[in-house]
């Protein structure tokens, strides 16, 4: 079975994605009722981070502990991925000592190189191309809020980035329609858009990319936004702000969506930029449930990748 990687959301096919979300809901329930679930006893996840993190680091470390294993955080200064040591050698060495590598990098190619050289599963904890763990938690949050995913409409508003890419590749596999509104020069990648359109066609859902945030959100079940400048792009903040201003998720945009529309944001939020205080702290916001679900969704993912027998947690 080894190694089963999660470099991009497409590494899990439709049935495995569904199985992960179902397991995530069971694990969340188990945790709430205090039922232990040590499904990965003694296993160690090496957590390689080239960028800052709150949610991803904490959820993987705590999650591995709850599964009976442990997470081992490795800071940029310790590993020096691609500087002190090549991704290939890091992957080969860690494969002799731990059971999975979770990596947050600047370059997606570094995660690909880890996966190509590891004999253990490699998990993308965010790269410049994708944030697939985030998409799992996002869909879990939508499923538990609406009681279903099939037929929902998700409107993503803002920068066409790593978070957008994983969402647009995941959502069609759950029957979720996707509308994306970005400034023209900040569209999601053309290649990812083609892949997402192909998936949407297969799954009978709709996907569209447009300029107008108001057109995107009208009647949507969920509005999703993320920072206008991702980690590594901070020096572009001043240039980007005026371009993205009309993509702010505020009361006007939420009202235009509809009375029951919910709001997601992967966090960290730049309040006053892509989202207002009133919206993120208001009744439509699901962002803290969404953040919590990183823990449950990733535990389910780890169980899937590290090969615990199906149903072992029952
Ligand atoms: N959403 C998310 O990945 O948060 P962190 O960068 O804090 O891990
Ligand atoms: N797009 C953001 C997501 C942060 C979780 C970034 O890459 O910085």
Short mmCIF file of C-alpha atoms and ligand atoms in Angstrom, two decimals:
data_model
loop_
_atom_site.label_atom_id
_atom_site.label_comp_id
_atom_site.label_asym_id
_atom_site.label_seq_id
_atom_site.Cartn_x
_atom_site.Cartn_y
_atom_site.Cartn_z
CA UNK A 1 0.00 0.00 0.00
CA UNK A 2 2.88 2.43 0.69
CA UNK A 3 3.49 5.14 -0.12
CA UNK A 4 0.19 6.91 -0.68
CA UNK A 5 0.92 10.58 -1.01
CA UNK A 6 -1.28 13.65 -0.62
CA UNK A 7 0.71 16.15 -2.67
CA UNK A 8 -2.45 17.51 -4.26
CA UNK A 9 -6.13 16.94 -3.66
CA UNK A 10 -6.26 14.82 -6.83
CA UNK A 11 -4.06 12.19 -5.17
CA UNK A 12 -7.19 10.88 -3.51
CA UNK A 13 -9.87 9.69 -5.87
CA UNK A 14 -13.52 10.42 -5.32
CA UNK A 15 -14.26 7.40 -3.16
CA UNK A 16 -11.23 7.92 -0.92
CA UNK A 17 -12.04 11.62 -0.52
CA UNK A 18 -15.54 10.68 0.56
CA UNK A 19 -14.16 8.04 2.93
CA UNK A 20 -11.84 10.62 4.53
CA UNK A 21 -14.70 13.05 5.18
CA UNK A 22 -16.88 10.29 6.61
CA UNK A 23 -14.07 9.19 8.91
CA UNK A 24 -13.42 12.82 9.88
CA UNK A 25 -17.01 13.15 11.10
CA UNK A 26 -16.70 9.91 13.13
CA UNK A 27 -13.39 11.00 14.65
CA UNK A 28 -14.85 14.38 15.56
CA UNK A 29 -17.72 12.63 17.33
CA UNK A 30 -15.36 10.23 19.11
CA UNK A 31 -13.31 13.13 20.40
CA UNK A 32 -16.40 15.00 21.61
CA UNK A 33 -17.70 11.99 23.56
CA UNK A 34 -14.25 11.21 24.96
CA UNK A 35 -13.82 7.90 23.13
CA UNK A 36 -10.11 7.25 22.58
CA UNK A 37 -9.07 6.38 19.03
CA UNK A 38 -5.38 5.41 19.00
CA UNK A 39 -5.38 4.29 15.37
CA UNK A 40 -1.73 5.12 14.65
CA UNK A 41 0.09 3.87 17.76
CA UNK A 42 3.77 4.74 17.85
CA UNK A 43 3.75 6.41 14.43
CA UNK A 44 5.70 9.61 13.96
CA UNK A 45 4.97 12.42 11.50
CA UNK A 46 7.89 14.70 10.62
CA UNK A 47 6.47 18.21 10.14
CA UNK A 48 8.72 20.24 7.84
CA UNK A 49 7.71 23.91 7.76
CA UNK A 50 9.38 26.55 5.59
CA UNK A 51 6.65 29.10 6.44
CA UNK A 52 4.76 30.13 9.58
CA UNK A 53 1.69 28.21 10.73
CA UNK A 54 -0.81 28.09 13.56
CA UNK A 55 -3.64 25.79 12.46
CA UNK A 56 -1.65 23.34 10.35
CA UNK A 57 1.15 22.77 12.80
CA UNK A 58 -1.08 22.50 15.86
CA UNK A 59 -3.65 20.27 14.17
CA UNK A 60 -1.03 17.83 12.91
CA UNK A 61 0.85 17.69 16.21
CA UNK A 62 -2.26 17.38 18.36
CA UNK A 63 -3.91 15.06 15.86
CA UNK A 64 -0.99 12.63 15.80
CA UNK A 65 -1.04 12.60 19.60
CA UNK A 66 -4.75 11.78 19.69
CA UNK A 67 -4.10 8.93 17.26
CA UNK A 68 -1.48 7.47 19.59
CA UNK A 69 1.54 8.75 17.69
CA UNK A 70 3.40 12.00 17.68
CA UNK A 71 4.33 14.92 15.46
CA UNK A 72 7.91 16.11 15.26
CA UNK A 73 8.12 19.78 14.27
CA UNK A 74 11.13 20.71 12.15
CA UNK A 75 11.64 24.44 11.66
CA UNK A 76 13.09 26.05 8.53
CA UNK A 77 16.35 26.66 10.37
CA UNK A 78 16.71 22.98 11.30
CA UNK A 79 16.10 21.36 7.92
CA UNK A 80 17.14 23.99 5.38
CA UNK A 81 15.16 22.19 2.68
CA UNK A 82 16.88 22.75 -0.64
CA UNK A 83 19.70 24.72 1.00
CA UNK A 84 21.37 22.67 3.71
CA UNK A 85 20.10 19.48 2.12
CA UNK A 86 18.20 18.47 -1.02
CA UNK A 87 14.53 17.48 -0.74
CA UNK A 88 15.54 14.05 -2.11
CA UNK A 89 18.01 13.39 0.71
CA UNK A 90 15.64 14.74 3.35
CA UNK A 91 12.98 12.33 2.05
CA UNK A 92 15.37 9.36 2.01
CA UNK A 93 16.61 9.98 5.54
CA UNK A 94 13.22 10.65 7.08
CA UNK A 95 11.85 7.52 5.39
CA UNK A 96 14.24 5.51 7.58
CA UNK A 97 13.08 7.10 10.83
CA UNK A 98 9.45 8.23 10.70
CA UNK A 99 6.21 7.04 9.12
CA UNK A 100 5.04 10.16 7.24
CA UNK A 101 6.34 13.55 6.11
CA UNK A 102 4.08 16.59 6.31
CA UNK A 103 5.64 19.54 4.47
CA UNK A 104 4.82 23.23 4.02
CA UNK A 105 7.03 24.75 1.35
CA UNK A 106 7.29 27.73 -0.96
CA UNK A 107 7.78 25.67 -4.12
CA UNK A 108 5.29 22.93 -4.90
CA UNK A 109 8.12 21.14 -6.70
CA UNK A 110 9.87 20.64 -3.37
CA UNK A 111 6.91 18.61 -2.12
CA UNK A 112 6.87 16.66 -5.38
CA UNK A 113 10.60 15.94 -4.90
CA UNK A 114 9.99 14.76 -1.34
CA UNK A 115 7.25 12.43 -2.57
CA UNK A 116 9.33 11.08 -5.44
CA UNK A 117 12.11 10.10 -3.07
CA UNK A 118 10.21 9.02 0.05
CA UNK A 119 9.15 5.48 0.82
CA UNK A 120 6.57 6.85 3.25
CA UNK A 121 3.50 9.03 2.55
CA UNK A 122 4.15 12.72 1.94
CA UNK A 123 1.43 15.25 2.78
CA UNK A 124 1.24 18.76 1.33
CA UNK A 125 0.67 21.15 4.25
CA UNK A 126 0.56 24.12 1.81
CA UNK A 127 2.65 24.99 -1.21
CA UNK A 128 2.43 27.76 -3.78
CA UNK A 129 0.13 25.54 -5.85
CA UNK A 130 -2.21 23.80 -3.41
CA UNK A 131 -3.49 23.60 0.15
CA UNK A 132 -5.30 20.26 0.01
CA UNK A 133 -5.63 19.68 3.78
CA UNK A 134 -7.52 22.95 3.98
CA UNK A 135 -9.99 21.81 1.32
CA UNK A 136 -10.82 18.69 3.34
CA UNK A 137 -11.69 20.77 6.40
CA UNK A 138 -13.65 23.25 4.26
CA UNK A 139 -15.83 20.52 2.79
CA UNK A 140 -16.29 18.88 6.19
CA UNK A 141 -17.52 22.23 7.54
CA UNK A 142 -19.97 22.68 4.67
CA UNK A 143 -21.25 19.11 5.02
CA UNK A 144 -21.94 19.42 8.73
CA UNK A 145 -23.55 22.86 8.35
CA UNK A 146 -25.88 22.01 5.48
CA UNK A 147 -26.31 18.29 6.17
CA UNK A 148 -25.18 17.54 2.60
CA UNK A 149 -22.75 18.68 -0.08
CA UNK A 150 -24.48 17.58 -3.26
CA UNK A 151 -26.04 20.56 -5.04
CA UNK A 152 -24.50 23.31 -2.89
CA UNK A 153 -22.90 26.35 -4.51
CA UNK A 154 -19.60 27.74 -3.27
CA UNK A 155 -18.54 31.25 -4.34
CA UNK A 156 -14.85 31.97 -3.92
CA UNK A 157 -14.03 35.70 -3.96
CA UNK A 158 -10.53 37.18 -4.02
CA UNK A 159 -7.13 35.90 -5.11
CA UNK A 160 -6.99 32.77 -7.29
CA UNK A 161 -4.39 31.03 -5.14
CA UNK A 162 -3.33 27.73 -3.56
CA UNK A 163 -6.50 27.57 -1.45
CA UNK A 164 -8.66 28.24 -4.52
CA UNK A 165 -6.89 25.52 -6.49
CA UNK A 166 -7.49 22.76 -3.94
CA UNK A 167 -11.10 23.84 -3.42
CA UNK A 168 -11.94 23.90 -7.12
CA UNK A 169 -10.43 20.45 -7.58
CA UNK A 170 -12.18 18.99 -4.53
CA UNK A 171 -15.64 20.54 -4.66
CA UNK A 172 -16.89 18.95 -7.92
CA UNK A 173 -16.10 15.51 -6.51
CA UNK A 174 -18.75 16.16 -3.85
CA UNK A 175 -21.34 17.61 -6.21
CA UNK A 176 -20.59 21.20 -5.19
CA UNK A 177 -20.91 23.93 -7.84
CA UNK A 178 -18.10 26.49 -7.83
CA UNK A 179 -18.08 30.14 -8.89
CA UNK A 180 -14.83 32.05 -8.65
CA UNK A 181 -14.56 35.84 -8.83
CA UNK A 182 -11.08 37.34 -9.03
CA UNK A 183 -9.48 40.38 -10.64
CA UNK A 184 -8.52 39.33 -14.20
CA UNK A 185 -4.78 39.09 -13.54
CA UNK A 186 -5.27 37.05 -10.35
CA UNK A 187 -7.22 34.15 -11.83
CA UNK A 188 -6.52 30.59 -10.67
CA UNK A 189 -3.96 28.78 -12.85
CA UNK A 190 -5.19 27.90 -16.32
CA UNK A 191 -4.02 24.30 -15.90
CA UNK A 192 -5.87 23.83 -12.60
CA UNK A 193 -8.94 25.48 -14.10
CA UNK A 194 -8.90 22.97 -16.98
CA UNK A 195 -8.59 20.06 -14.52
CA UNK A 196 -11.42 21.43 -12.40
CA UNK A 197 -13.64 21.91 -15.45
CA UNK A 198 -13.02 18.32 -16.50
CA UNK A 199 -13.94 17.08 -13.02
CA UNK A 200 -17.04 19.26 -12.96
CA UNK A 201 -18.15 17.86 -16.29
CA UNK A 202 -17.61 14.29 -15.05
CA UNK A 203 -19.53 15.01 -11.87
CA UNK A 204 -22.31 17.03 -13.49
CA UNK A 205 -21.55 20.21 -11.53
CA UNK A 206 -20.92 23.75 -12.69
CA UNK A 207 -17.73 25.73 -12.44
CA UNK A 208 -17.24 29.28 -13.62
CA UNK A 209 -14.57 31.94 -13.29
CA UNK A 210 -15.55 35.59 -13.57
CA UNK A 211 -14.66 39.18 -12.61
CA UNK A 212 -17.80 40.23 -10.77
CA UNK A 213 -17.99 39.22 -7.08
CA UNK A 214 -21.69 40.15 -6.92
CA UNK A 215 -22.53 37.83 -9.80
CA UNK A 216 -20.50 35.05 -8.16
CA UNK A 217 -22.19 35.20 -4.76
CA UNK A 218 -25.83 35.62 -5.83
CA UNK A 219 -27.76 32.70 -4.34
CA UNK A 220 -24.57 30.93 -3.20
CA UNK A 221 -24.72 28.76 -0.09
CA UNK A 222 -21.19 29.71 0.91
CA UNK A 223 -18.86 32.63 0.24
CA UNK A 224 -15.19 31.78 0.69
CA UNK A 225 -12.33 34.21 0.82
CA UNK A 226 -8.62 34.18 1.65
CA UNK A 227 -5.84 36.73 1.94
CA UNK A 228 -5.11 38.97 -1.05
CA UNK A 229 -1.39 38.28 -0.58
CA UNK A 230 -0.17 34.85 0.42
CA UNK A 231 2.88 34.00 2.50
CA UNK A 232 5.90 35.09 0.49
CA UNK A 233 3.95 37.86 -1.30
CA UNK A 234 3.83 40.33 1.61
CA UNK A 235 5.84 42.92 -0.31
CA UNK A 236 3.02 43.03 -2.92
CA UNK A 237 0.39 44.00 -0.32
CA UNK A 238 0.33 47.74 -1.10
CA UNK A 239 0.13 47.12 -4.85
CA UNK A 240 -2.59 44.50 -4.53
CA UNK A 241 -4.93 46.24 -2.05
CA UNK A 242 -6.53 48.70 -4.51
CA UNK A 243 -6.90 45.98 -7.16
CA UNK A 244 -8.76 43.69 -4.76
CA UNK A 245 -10.80 46.35 -2.91
CA UNK A 246 -14.09 45.50 -4.61
CA UNK A 247 -13.57 41.81 -3.72
CA UNK A 248 -13.88 42.46 0.01
CA UNK A 249 -16.37 40.17 1.76
CA UNK A 250 -18.46 42.73 3.65
CA UNK A 251 -22.09 43.21 4.66
CA UNK A 252 -23.09 44.44 1.19
CA UNK A 253 -21.68 41.39 -0.56
CA UNK A 254 -23.14 39.01 2.02
CA UNK A 255 -26.57 40.66 1.66
CA UNK A 256 -26.35 40.28 -2.11
CA UNK A 257 -25.71 36.56 -1.67
CA UNK A 258 -28.87 35.77 0.28
CA UNK A 259 -30.23 35.48 3.80
CA UNK A 260 -28.87 31.99 4.52
CA UNK A 261 -25.42 32.30 2.97
CA UNK A 262 -22.50 31.23 5.19
CA UNK A 263 -18.93 32.50 5.12
CA UNK A 264 -15.67 30.57 5.15
CA UNK A 265 -12.08 31.80 5.45
CA UNK A 266 -9.09 29.50 5.89
CA UNK A 267 -7.39 32.03 8.24
CA UNK A 268 -5.22 33.88 9.05
CA UNK A 269 -7.54 36.78 8.12
CA UNK A 270 -6.44 40.26 7.25
CA UNK A 271 -9.44 41.98 8.78
CA UNK A 272 -10.36 45.12 6.87
CA UNK A 273 -8.81 43.77 3.68
CA UNK A 274 -10.48 40.65 2.29
CA UNK A 275 -13.07 40.41 5.07
CA UNK A 276 -14.63 42.85 7.52
CA UNK A 277 -14.90 42.38 11.28
CA UNK A 278 -18.69 42.48 10.98
CA UNK A 279 -18.74 39.49 8.63
CA UNK A 280 -16.05 37.32 10.23
CA UNK A 281 -17.50 37.91 13.71
CA UNK A 282 -21.11 37.79 12.52
CA UNK A 283 -23.75 35.05 12.46
CA UNK A 284 -22.91 33.84 8.92
CA UNK A 285 -19.30 33.05 9.79
CA UNK A 286 -18.22 29.42 10.12
CA UNK A 287 -14.51 30.18 10.30
CA UNK A 288 -13.77 28.79 13.76
CA UNK A 289 -15.64 25.54 13.08
CA UNK A 290 -13.66 25.42 9.86
CA UNK A 291 -10.38 25.92 11.74
CA UNK A 292 -11.31 23.19 14.24
CA UNK A 293 -12.11 20.82 11.40
CA UNK A 294 -8.49 20.94 10.27
CA UNK A 295 -7.83 18.66 13.24
CA UNK A 296 -10.54 16.12 12.44
CA UNK A 297 -10.06 16.10 8.67
CA UNK A 298 -6.29 15.64 8.91
CA UNK A 299 -6.58 12.86 11.46
CA UNK A 300 -8.85 11.07 9.00
CA UNK A 301 -6.36 11.74 6.23
CA UNK A 302 -3.46 10.37 8.29
CA UNK A 303 -5.41 7.20 9.05
CA UNK A 304 -6.17 6.83 5.34
CA UNK A 305 -2.55 7.33 4.29
CA UNK A 306 -0.87 5.34 7.02
CA UNK A 307 -2.94 2.33 6.21
CA UNK A 308 -4.96 1.53 9.32
CA UNK A 309 -7.51 -1.09 8.30
CA UNK A 310 -10.86 0.41 7.29
CA UNK A 311 -13.37 0.43 10.12
CA UNK A 312 -10.71 -0.07 12.81
CA UNK A 313 -11.99 2.90 14.73
CA UNK A 314 -15.54 1.57 14.90
N1 LIG B 1 -5.22 27.88 7.31
C1 LIG B 1 -3.96 27.56 7.61
O1 LIG B 1 -3.32 26.74 6.94
O2 LIG B 1 -3.46 28.19 8.70
P1 LIG B 1 -1.95 28.19 9.18
O3 LIG B 1 -1.16 28.90 8.12
O4 LIG B 1 -1.96 28.92 10.49
O5 LIG B 1 -1.48 26.77 9.32
N1 LIG B 2 -3.12 31.53 0.58
C1 LIG B 2 -2.59 31.61 1.92
C2 LIG B 2 -3.16 30.55 2.80
C3 LIG B 2 -2.73 30.60 4.22
C4 LIG B 2 -3.24 29.46 5.03
C5 LIG B 2 -1.09 31.51 1.87
O1 LIG B 2 -0.56 30.71 1.08
O2 LIG B 2 -0.42 32.24 2.61
#
